[in-house]
Amino acid sequence: MSTFKAPKGTYDLIPPDSATYLAVREAIAAPLRNSGYGYIETPGFESVELFARGVGESTDIVTKEMYAFETKGGDRLALRPEGTASVLRAALEANLHKAGNLPVKLWYSGSYYRYERPQKGRYRHFSQVGAEAIGAEDPALDAELIILGDQAYRSLGLRNFRILLNSLGDKECRPVYRTALQDFLRGLSLDEDTLRRAEINPLRVLDDKRGDVQKQLVGAPLLRDYLCDACKAYHEEVRELITAAGVSFEDDPKLVRGLDYYTRTTFEFVHDGLGSQSAVGGGGRYDGLSEMIGGPALPSVGWALGVDRTVLALEAEGVSLELPASTSVFAVPLGDEARRMLFGVVTELRKVGVAADFSYGGKGLKGAMKNANRSGARYTVVAGERDLADGVVQLKDMESGEQVAVGVNEIVAELEARLS
Ligand code: AMP
């Protein structure tokens, strides 16, 4: 062991478990790729100001959790705590919205960083796969994203997740509600921090997880009762579209989420097997964000699903993904000449697309066969001096145990045929 360990709140993805992470990322991306979303990748850090303006000055993410630093050149940067602000920044910078093809639909996958108190399911480095549909106000787009998230989780075999849905209103109706909520909150006995939050961002108080706060919030005015007609109709349409798609959801009038940019549709995917960190993914509409970061009005909607928590959800449900064996053929040479010949066979196999690996380090038959077993390969190809003299290799089927001699010149074609 080295003297160094992974930093607090982080962990390494190592084989074989890392294969599950890759498969989860791919399973989440598949429905997006299939629905007109193009892949986007942005830098791991951005100007601090982008997140301060985009995510919100008063959010925990910006005030407490950001890895912000000053570069030697004097730039104030931060490791990205979330994906939406960066993706929108990149889309605006590349003028994707001007190509006359709205909405611009993008998906991404990567690492995110938040200086949080680590616990199970909550890390300082985590990964998300996300999607953003930029530049269209259409309830079908909100519905599409919710349906695709549902499809992603179902394709992984998850069942015990729920979709919570709410509308946060728009710039017409939310301010009215905000005032009503503030009036209500001022009458409660709350600690100073929470009272301050009630002044800056009262909706966030609804999200307070503490029991004594939640108790006092019974009877708080609900945004649902303040929605303007346009927001009500929009939300109703979203609900109908996802219902018609056979996706079940729960109305959660208190769902607010931790980011300031949301308007209208907000939703969260929660999993009941995860304890306190139950949100596996979340998203919503952010019609004002583009203007907040200096762009034109571009109503948009998106989500991000957490890969780490999705893997925990799979564990909680006892689902193990059917991962294809990483190695189909394992080659075991006995002696230098056999090594040269079999190394050539392995190179050929790889060229034709057969996953093949090799026993390195001049191991004896016993040790090499142990490696072959561990590799999960369906076939082992063994060759020694005698085989070379006869112009053959020994092909062993690791499932049946059956072994046959195959000509050196036929082995690649034989394995290709058997594995197809
Ligand atoms: P948020 O941007 O906070 O809505 O996060 C979206 C998703 O990312 C969450 O539902 C989680 O699955 C995941 N996530 C957010 N923060 C963390 C974290 N600190 N550790 C692990 N996963 C996280």
Short mmCIF file of C-alpha atoms and ligand atoms in Angstrom, two decimals:
data_model
loop_
_atom_site.label_atom_id
_atom_site.label_comp_id
_atom_site.label_asym_id
_atom_site.label_seq_id
_atom_site.Cartn_x
_atom_site.Cartn_y
_atom_site.Cartn_z
CA MET A 1 0.00 0.00 0.00
CA SER A 2 1.25 3.48 -0.73
CA THR A 3 1.21 6.24 1.84
CA PHE A 4 -1.52 7.98 -0.14
CA LYS A 5 -5.22 7.37 -0.01
CA ALA A 6 -8.11 8.65 -2.08
CA PRO A 7 -9.12 12.07 -0.67
CA LYS A 8 -11.91 12.20 1.91
CA GLY A 9 -15.33 11.81 0.36
CA THR A 10 -14.00 10.17 -2.80
CA TYR A 11 -13.47 6.61 -3.89
CA ASP A 12 -11.90 4.81 -6.81
CA LEU A 13 -13.74 2.79 -9.37
CA ILE A 14 -11.80 -0.42 -9.83
CA PRO A 15 -12.48 -3.69 -11.63
CA PRO A 16 -14.66 -5.63 -11.49
CA ASP A 17 -17.13 -3.14 -9.93
CA SER A 18 -16.14 -0.35 -12.30
CA ALA A 19 -17.80 -2.31 -15.13
CA THR A 20 -21.15 -1.72 -13.45
CA TYR A 21 -20.53 2.05 -13.44
CA LEU A 22 -19.75 2.04 -17.12
CA ALA A 23 -22.87 -0.01 -17.84
CA VAL A 24 -25.01 2.39 -15.79
CA ARG A 25 -23.66 5.39 -17.69
CA GLU A 26 -24.38 3.65 -20.95
CA ALA A 27 -27.87 2.60 -19.90
CA ILE A 28 -28.75 6.18 -18.94
CA ALA A 29 -27.29 7.56 -22.16
CA ALA A 30 -28.95 5.02 -24.47
CA PRO A 31 -32.50 6.46 -24.39
CA LEU A 32 -31.06 9.97 -24.89
CA ARG A 33 -28.99 8.98 -27.90
CA ASN A 34 -32.11 7.38 -29.27
CA SER A 35 -34.12 10.58 -28.87
CA GLY A 36 -32.13 13.19 -30.70
CA TYR A 37 -29.72 14.25 -27.95
CA GLY A 38 -26.15 14.97 -29.10
CA TYR A 39 -23.13 14.43 -26.87
CA ILE A 40 -21.48 17.46 -25.30
CA GLU A 41 -18.39 17.68 -23.12
CA THR A 42 -17.36 20.82 -21.26
CA PRO A 43 -14.35 21.57 -19.03
CA GLY A 44 -14.25 20.26 -15.47
CA PHE A 45 -13.95 23.83 -14.20
CA GLU A 46 -15.57 27.14 -15.10
CA SER A 47 -15.55 30.70 -13.92
CA VAL A 48 -16.89 30.88 -10.34
CA GLU A 49 -19.21 33.60 -11.50
CA LEU A 50 -21.04 31.25 -13.88
CA PHE A 51 -22.14 29.05 -11.00
CA ALA A 52 -22.81 31.95 -8.65
CA ARG A 53 -25.18 33.46 -11.19
CA GLY A 54 -26.44 30.24 -12.67
CA VAL A 55 -26.94 27.96 -9.69
CA GLY A 56 -27.74 30.82 -7.32
CA GLU A 57 -25.85 32.96 -4.81
CA SER A 58 -27.93 31.75 -1.90
CA THR A 59 -27.78 28.02 -2.54
CA ASP A 60 -25.73 25.63 -0.41
CA ILE A 61 -23.98 24.53 -3.57
CA VAL A 62 -22.53 27.99 -4.14
CA THR A 63 -22.09 29.25 -0.60
CA LYS A 64 -20.71 26.12 1.05
CA GLU A 65 -19.92 23.38 -1.39
CA MET A 66 -17.97 24.83 -4.25
CA TYR A 67 -14.32 23.98 -4.85
CA ALA A 68 -13.32 27.49 -5.83
CA PHE A 69 -9.76 28.61 -6.36
CA GLU A 70 -7.67 31.30 -7.91
CA THR A 71 -5.28 30.33 -10.69
CA LYS A 72 -1.72 31.57 -10.94
CA GLY A 73 -3.00 33.86 -13.67
CA GLY A 74 -5.52 35.38 -11.26
CA ASP A 75 -8.70 33.77 -12.66
CA ARG A 76 -11.37 32.77 -10.20
CA LEU A 77 -12.47 29.27 -11.15
CA ALA A 78 -14.48 26.47 -9.58
CA LEU A 79 -14.66 22.74 -10.16
CA ARG A 80 -18.10 22.21 -11.63
CA PRO A 81 -20.69 21.32 -8.98
CA GLU A 82 -23.36 20.51 -11.59
CA GLY A 83 -23.78 20.33 -15.34
CA THR A 84 -26.56 22.61 -16.50
CA ALA A 85 -24.88 26.00 -16.21
CA SER A 86 -21.80 24.76 -18.10
CA VAL A 87 -23.79 23.12 -20.86
CA LEU A 88 -25.91 26.20 -21.39
CA ARG A 89 -22.80 28.39 -21.34
CA ALA A 90 -21.20 26.17 -23.99
CA ALA A 91 -24.33 26.10 -26.17
CA LEU A 92 -24.56 29.91 -26.06
CA GLU A 93 -20.86 30.33 -26.74
CA ALA A 94 -21.09 28.06 -29.81
CA ASN A 95 -24.30 29.78 -30.92
CA LEU A 96 -26.06 26.43 -31.13
CA HIS A 97 -29.33 28.21 -30.46
CA LYS A 98 -28.88 30.30 -33.59
CA ALA A 99 -28.60 27.35 -35.95
CA GLY A 100 -32.38 27.53 -36.33
CA ASN A 101 -32.97 24.14 -34.87
CA LEU A 102 -34.59 24.53 -31.46
CA PRO A 103 -34.63 22.85 -29.07
CA VAL A 104 -30.93 22.12 -28.94
CA LYS A 105 -30.83 18.70 -27.30
CA LEU A 106 -27.61 17.70 -25.55
CA TRP A 107 -26.49 14.94 -23.22
CA TYR A 108 -23.36 14.68 -21.11
CA SER A 109 -21.57 12.42 -18.69
CA GLY A 110 -18.86 13.33 -16.24
CA SER A 111 -17.46 14.12 -12.82
CA TYR A 112 -18.89 16.75 -10.47
CA TYR A 113 -17.49 18.15 -7.24
CA ARG A 114 -19.16 19.38 -4.09
CA TYR A 115 -17.54 19.97 -0.74
CA GLU A 116 -20.23 18.14 1.21
CA ARG A 117 -20.16 16.19 4.45
CA PRO A 118 -19.46 12.70 3.12
CA GLN A 119 -21.77 9.82 3.92
CA LYS A 120 -23.13 6.83 2.08
CA GLY A 121 -24.44 8.10 -1.25
CA ARG A 122 -23.00 11.57 -0.73
CA TYR A 123 -19.50 12.16 -2.01
CA ARG A 124 -17.24 15.07 -2.83
CA HIS A 125 -16.58 13.66 -6.25
CA PHE A 126 -19.46 11.93 -8.01
CA SER A 127 -20.65 11.32 -11.51
CA GLN A 128 -23.76 12.22 -13.38
CA VAL A 129 -25.26 11.62 -16.78
CA GLY A 130 -27.43 14.53 -17.79
CA ALA A 131 -29.58 15.90 -20.57
CA GLU A 132 -30.61 19.42 -21.51
CA ALA A 133 -33.18 20.52 -24.09
CA ILE A 134 -32.52 24.18 -24.75
CA GLY A 135 -34.75 26.78 -26.35
CA ALA A 136 -38.28 25.44 -26.40
CA GLU A 137 -41.26 25.83 -24.15
CA ASP A 138 -43.31 22.75 -24.79
CA PRO A 139 -44.81 20.44 -22.18
CA ALA A 140 -43.99 17.49 -24.44
CA LEU A 141 -40.30 18.26 -23.93
CA ASP A 142 -40.65 18.16 -20.15
CA ALA A 143 -42.60 14.92 -20.53
CA GLU A 144 -39.98 13.47 -22.87
CA LEU A 145 -37.21 13.93 -20.32
CA ILE A 146 -39.20 12.40 -17.49
CA ILE A 147 -40.15 9.45 -19.67
CA LEU A 148 -36.53 8.92 -20.79
CA GLY A 149 -35.31 8.98 -17.19
CA ASP A 150 -37.94 6.41 -16.28
CA GLN A 151 -36.90 4.31 -19.27
CA ALA A 152 -33.24 4.49 -18.27
CA TYR A 153 -33.91 3.23 -14.74
CA ARG A 154 -36.27 0.52 -15.97
CA SER A 155 -33.77 -0.70 -18.55
CA LEU A 156 -31.36 -1.25 -15.66
CA GLY A 157 -33.95 -3.40 -13.92
CA LEU A 158 -34.76 -0.92 -11.17
CA ARG A 159 -38.30 -1.01 -9.84
CA ASN A 160 -38.40 0.65 -6.42
CA PHE A 161 -38.00 4.21 -7.55
CA ARG A 162 -40.61 6.92 -7.62
CA ILE A 163 -40.97 10.09 -9.60
CA LEU A 164 -41.93 13.19 -7.62
CA LEU A 165 -43.39 16.03 -9.66
CA ASN A 166 -44.14 19.66 -8.93
CA SER A 167 -44.46 23.02 -10.64
CA LEU A 168 -42.54 26.00 -9.28
CA GLY A 169 -44.51 28.55 -11.27
CA ASP A 170 -42.97 31.30 -13.34
CA LYS A 171 -41.97 34.93 -12.98
CA GLU A 172 -45.64 35.93 -12.88
CA CYS A 173 -46.94 33.77 -10.09
CA ARG A 174 -43.92 32.75 -8.08
CA PRO A 175 -43.20 36.19 -6.58
CA VAL A 176 -46.76 36.34 -5.22
CA TYR A 177 -46.33 32.95 -3.63
CA ARG A 178 -42.89 33.88 -2.35
CA THR A 179 -44.32 36.78 -0.42
CA ALA A 180 -47.12 34.67 1.04
CA LEU A 181 -44.63 32.00 2.10
CA GLN A 182 -42.34 34.59 3.67
CA ASP A 183 -45.24 36.00 5.70
CA PHE A 184 -45.99 32.49 6.94
CA LEU A 185 -42.34 31.67 7.74
CA ARG A 186 -41.83 34.90 9.71
CA GLY A 187 -44.49 33.68 12.15
CA LEU A 188 -42.66 30.44 12.98
CA SER A 189 -40.04 29.83 15.63
CA LEU A 190 -37.00 29.16 13.49
CA ASP A 191 -33.30 29.50 14.18
CA GLU A 192 -31.47 32.53 12.85
CA ASP A 193 -29.93 30.76 9.86
CA THR A 194 -33.28 29.48 8.72
CA LEU A 195 -34.92 32.88 9.20
CA ARG A 196 -32.21 34.41 7.07
CA ARG A 197 -32.82 31.78 4.44
CA ALA A 198 -36.52 32.59 4.58
CA GLU A 199 -35.66 36.15 3.59
CA ILE A 200 -33.29 35.25 0.75
CA ASN A 201 -34.76 32.06 -0.61
CA PRO A 202 -37.93 31.06 1.26
CA LEU A 203 -38.73 28.11 -1.01
CA ARG A 204 -35.59 26.39 0.18
CA VAL A 205 -36.96 26.32 3.72
CA LEU A 206 -39.63 23.90 2.50
CA ASP A 207 -36.79 21.52 1.72
CA ASP A 208 -35.47 21.57 5.30
CA LYS A 209 -35.08 17.95 6.41
CA ARG A 210 -35.28 18.57 10.17
CA GLY A 211 -38.34 17.17 11.90
CA ASP A 212 -39.06 20.20 14.07
CA VAL A 213 -38.99 22.46 11.01
CA GLN A 214 -41.14 20.09 8.97
CA LYS A 215 -43.68 20.01 11.80
CA GLN A 216 -44.05 23.77 11.68
CA LEU A 217 -44.40 23.71 7.93
CA VAL A 218 -47.70 21.85 8.06
CA GLY A 219 -50.19 24.38 6.80
CA ALA A 220 -47.64 26.41 4.88
CA PRO A 221 -49.07 27.97 1.74
CA LEU A 222 -48.45 25.74 -1.27
CA LEU A 223 -47.29 27.01 -4.62
CA ARG A 224 -49.90 24.78 -6.20
CA ASP A 225 -52.58 27.18 -4.94
CA TYR A 226 -50.80 30.22 -6.39
CA LEU A 227 -50.00 28.99 -9.90
CA CYS A 228 -51.18 31.33 -12.66
CA ASP A 229 -53.47 29.92 -15.33
CA ALA A 230 -50.67 29.51 -17.86
CA CYS A 231 -48.52 27.55 -15.40
CA LYS A 232 -51.48 25.46 -14.31
CA ALA A 233 -52.36 24.53 -17.89
CA TYR A 234 -48.72 23.78 -18.69
CA HIS A 235 -48.34 21.54 -15.69
CA GLU A 236 -51.58 19.74 -16.39
CA GLU A 237 -50.39 18.98 -19.92
CA VAL A 238 -47.08 17.57 -18.63
CA ARG A 239 -48.98 15.37 -16.20
CA GLU A 240 -51.30 14.10 -18.92
CA LEU A 241 -48.48 13.32 -21.33
CA ILE A 242 -46.50 11.26 -18.85
CA THR A 243 -49.63 9.51 -17.63
CA ALA A 244 -50.49 8.61 -21.23
CA ALA A 245 -46.98 7.19 -21.59
CA GLY A 246 -47.71 4.83 -18.71
CA VAL A 247 -45.18 6.46 -16.40
CA SER A 248 -46.42 6.78 -12.85
CA PHE A 249 -45.52 9.75 -10.68
CA GLU A 250 -46.53 11.41 -7.44
CA ASP A 251 -47.49 15.03 -7.08
CA ASP A 252 -45.23 16.56 -4.46
CA PRO A 253 -46.30 20.15 -3.80
CA LYS A 254 -43.29 20.70 -1.50
CA LEU A 255 -40.61 19.60 -3.96
CA VAL A 256 -38.28 22.58 -4.50
CA ARG A 257 -34.76 21.20 -5.15
CA GLY A 258 -31.48 22.84 -4.25
CA LEU A 259 -30.87 25.00 -7.28
CA ASP A 260 -32.32 28.43 -7.89
CA TYR A 261 -32.81 28.32 -11.61
CA TYR A 262 -35.87 26.12 -11.81
CA THR A 263 -39.24 27.36 -13.08
CA ARG A 264 -42.45 25.44 -13.72
CA THR A 265 -41.79 21.70 -14.01
CA THR A 266 -39.51 20.21 -11.36
CA PHE A 267 -39.09 16.54 -10.64
CA GLU A 268 -36.97 14.14 -8.71
CA PHE A 269 -36.33 10.43 -9.03
CA VAL A 270 -36.11 8.92 -5.56
CA HIS A 271 -35.23 5.40 -4.56
CA ASP A 272 -36.63 3.91 -1.40
CA GLY A 273 -33.68 1.64 -0.65
CA LEU A 274 -31.12 4.39 -0.11
CA GLY A 275 -31.86 5.90 3.28
CA SER A 276 -31.38 9.64 3.62
CA GLN A 277 -29.65 10.20 0.26
CA SER A 278 -32.68 8.95 -1.62
CA ALA A 279 -32.60 11.25 -4.65
CA VAL A 280 -31.06 9.33 -7.53
CA GLY A 281 -31.76 12.02 -10.08
CA GLY A 282 -33.54 15.26 -10.61
CA GLY A 283 -34.28 18.06 -12.96
CA GLY A 284 -36.74 20.52 -14.28
CA ARG A 285 -37.39 23.54 -16.40
CA TYR A 286 -35.13 26.58 -16.18
CA ASP A 287 -36.67 29.23 -18.38
CA GLY A 288 -34.74 32.12 -16.86
CA LEU A 289 -31.24 30.66 -16.64
CA SER A 290 -30.00 31.76 -20.06
CA GLU A 291 -30.78 35.39 -19.29
CA MET A 292 -29.24 35.04 -15.84
CA ILE A 293 -25.90 34.18 -17.46
CA GLY A 294 -26.13 36.90 -20.09
CA GLY A 295 -27.82 35.03 -22.95
CA PRO A 296 -31.11 35.57 -24.74
CA ALA A 297 -34.40 34.18 -23.43
CA LEU A 298 -34.16 30.43 -23.97
CA PRO A 299 -36.72 28.38 -22.09
CA SER A 300 -35.14 25.00 -21.39
CA VAL A 301 -35.55 21.81 -19.43
CA GLY A 302 -33.13 19.11 -18.28
CA TRP A 303 -32.15 16.49 -15.76
CA ALA A 304 -29.12 14.86 -14.23
CA LEU A 305 -29.07 11.34 -12.89
CA GLY A 306 -26.44 10.35 -10.36
CA VAL A 307 -24.37 7.35 -11.38
CA ASP A 308 -23.08 6.59 -7.86
CA ARG A 309 -26.53 6.49 -6.32
CA THR A 310 -27.95 4.53 -9.24
CA VAL A 311 -25.32 1.86 -8.55
CA LEU A 312 -26.32 1.90 -4.85
CA ALA A 313 -29.96 1.54 -5.91
CA LEU A 314 -29.07 -1.52 -7.98
CA GLU A 315 -27.35 -3.01 -4.92
CA ALA A 316 -30.33 -2.16 -2.73
CA GLU A 317 -32.66 -4.01 -5.09
CA GLY A 318 -30.23 -6.89 -5.52
CA VAL A 319 -30.06 -6.32 -9.26
CA SER A 320 -26.84 -7.44 -10.90
CA LEU A 321 -26.40 -6.29 -14.45
CA GLU A 322 -25.66 -8.82 -17.13
CA LEU A 323 -22.24 -7.64 -18.13
CA PRO A 324 -20.62 -9.22 -21.15
CA ALA A 325 -17.41 -11.09 -20.24
CA SER A 326 -14.51 -8.78 -20.89
CA THR A 327 -12.38 -11.59 -22.27
CA SER A 328 -13.64 -14.31 -24.63
CA VAL A 329 -10.36 -16.08 -25.34
CA PHE A 330 -7.35 -16.53 -23.08
CA ALA A 331 -4.08 -17.70 -24.58
CA VAL A 332 -1.60 -19.80 -22.60
CA PRO A 333 1.84 -20.30 -24.17
CA LEU A 334 4.24 -22.85 -22.77
CA GLY A 335 7.72 -21.83 -23.88
CA ASP A 336 9.25 -19.01 -25.90
CA GLU A 337 8.32 -20.25 -29.33
CA ALA A 338 4.72 -20.83 -28.30
CA ARG A 339 4.67 -17.35 -26.85
CA ARG A 340 5.63 -15.79 -30.16
CA MET A 341 3.08 -17.83 -32.08
CA LEU A 342 0.19 -17.36 -29.62
CA PHE A 343 0.90 -13.67 -29.22
CA GLY A 344 0.37 -13.45 -32.97
CA VAL A 345 -2.92 -15.36 -32.64
CA VAL A 346 -4.11 -13.02 -29.90
CA THR A 347 -3.24 -9.97 -32.01
CA GLU A 348 -5.20 -11.45 -34.93
CA LEU A 349 -8.19 -12.23 -32.72
CA ARG A 350 -8.25 -8.68 -31.41
CA LYS A 351 -8.08 -7.34 -34.94
CA VAL A 352 -11.20 -9.24 -35.92
CA GLY A 353 -12.97 -8.03 -32.79
CA VAL A 354 -12.65 -11.01 -30.48
CA ALA A 355 -11.81 -9.99 -26.90
CA ALA A 356 -8.62 -11.85 -26.14
CA ASP A 357 -6.00 -11.82 -23.42
CA PHE A 358 -2.69 -13.51 -22.87
CA SER A 359 -0.77 -15.19 -20.10
CA TYR A 360 2.20 -12.89 -19.51
CA GLY A 361 5.25 -13.42 -17.38
CA GLY A 362 6.23 -16.93 -18.45
CA LYS A 363 3.89 -18.71 -16.00
CA GLY A 364 3.63 -22.47 -15.79
CA LEU A 365 0.47 -24.24 -16.94
CA LYS A 366 -1.17 -24.31 -13.52
CA GLY A 367 -0.75 -20.61 -12.74
CA ALA A 368 -1.72 -19.64 -16.29
CA MET A 369 -4.91 -21.72 -16.17
CA LYS A 370 -5.83 -19.99 -12.92
CA ASN A 371 -5.56 -16.65 -14.73
CA ALA A 372 -7.59 -18.05 -17.62
CA ASN A 373 -10.35 -19.04 -15.20
CA ARG A 374 -10.32 -15.70 -13.48
CA SER A 375 -10.54 -13.86 -16.79
CA GLY A 376 -13.98 -15.34 -17.39
CA ALA A 377 -12.92 -16.37 -20.90
CA ARG A 378 -15.14 -18.90 -22.65
CA TYR A 379 -12.18 -20.46 -24.46
CA THR A 380 -8.55 -21.09 -23.63
CA VAL A 381 -5.93 -21.70 -26.28
CA VAL A 382 -2.91 -23.60 -24.98
CA ALA A 383 0.22 -24.38 -26.97
CA GLY A 384 3.47 -26.17 -25.97
CA GLU A 385 6.49 -27.55 -27.83
CA ARG A 386 4.65 -30.70 -28.94
CA ASP A 387 1.71 -28.73 -30.33
CA LEU A 388 4.05 -26.49 -32.26
CA ALA A 389 5.77 -29.51 -33.79
CA ASP A 390 2.33 -30.79 -34.87
CA GLY A 391 1.24 -27.36 -36.14
CA VAL A 392 -1.71 -27.22 -33.75
CA VAL A 393 -2.98 -25.50 -30.59
CA GLN A 394 -5.24 -26.96 -27.92
CA LEU A 395 -8.62 -25.27 -27.81
CA LYS A 396 -10.41 -25.73 -24.51
CA ASP A 397 -14.07 -24.88 -23.96
CA MET A 398 -14.07 -23.59 -20.37
CA GLU A 399 -17.76 -24.35 -19.91
CA SER A 400 -17.83 -27.98 -21.03
CA GLY A 401 -14.17 -28.72 -20.29
CA GLU A 402 -13.91 -30.31 -23.75
CA GLN A 403 -10.57 -29.92 -25.52
CA VAL A 404 -9.65 -30.35 -29.18
CA ALA A 405 -6.57 -29.75 -31.30
CA VAL A 406 -7.02 -27.11 -33.98
CA GLY A 407 -4.54 -26.21 -36.72
CA VAL A 408 -2.54 -23.04 -36.07
CA ASN A 409 -3.80 -21.56 -39.32
CA GLU A 410 -7.43 -22.33 -38.52
CA ILE A 411 -7.64 -21.21 -34.90
CA VAL A 412 -8.66 -17.60 -35.50
CA ALA A 413 -11.46 -18.56 -37.91
CA GLU A 414 -12.57 -21.39 -35.61
CA LEU A 415 -12.85 -19.09 -32.59
CA GLU A 416 -14.59 -16.40 -34.62
CA ALA A 417 -17.14 -18.96 -35.77
CA ARG A 418 -17.68 -20.40 -32.29
CA LEU A 419 -18.15 -16.98 -30.72
CA SER A 420 -20.46 -15.47 -33.33
P1 AMP B 1 -28.66 17.74 -8.03
O1 AMP B 1 -27.89 18.52 -9.05
O2 AMP B 1 -28.29 18.09 -6.63
O3 AMP B 1 -30.11 17.67 -8.28
O4 AMP B 1 -28.14 16.25 -8.22
C1 AMP B 1 -28.60 15.37 -9.20
C2 AMP B 1 -28.19 13.97 -8.82
O5 AMP B 1 -26.78 13.90 -8.70
C3 AMP B 1 -28.70 13.55 -7.46
O6 AMP B 1 -29.99 13.03 -7.57
C4 AMP B 1 -27.69 12.51 -7.06
O7 AMP B 1 -27.97 11.25 -7.68
C5 AMP B 1 -26.43 13.02 -7.66
N1 AMP B 1 -25.65 13.75 -6.62
C6 AMP B 1 -25.72 15.04 -6.27
N2 AMP B 1 -24.85 15.34 -5.29
C7 AMP B 1 -24.20 14.18 -5.00
C8 AMP B 1 -23.17 13.80 -4.09
N3 AMP B 1 -22.61 14.69 -3.26
N4 AMP B 1 -22.76 12.51 -4.07
C9 AMP B 1 -23.31 11.60 -4.90
N5 AMP B 1 -24.27 11.90 -5.79
C10 AMP B 1 -24.72 13.16 -5.85
#
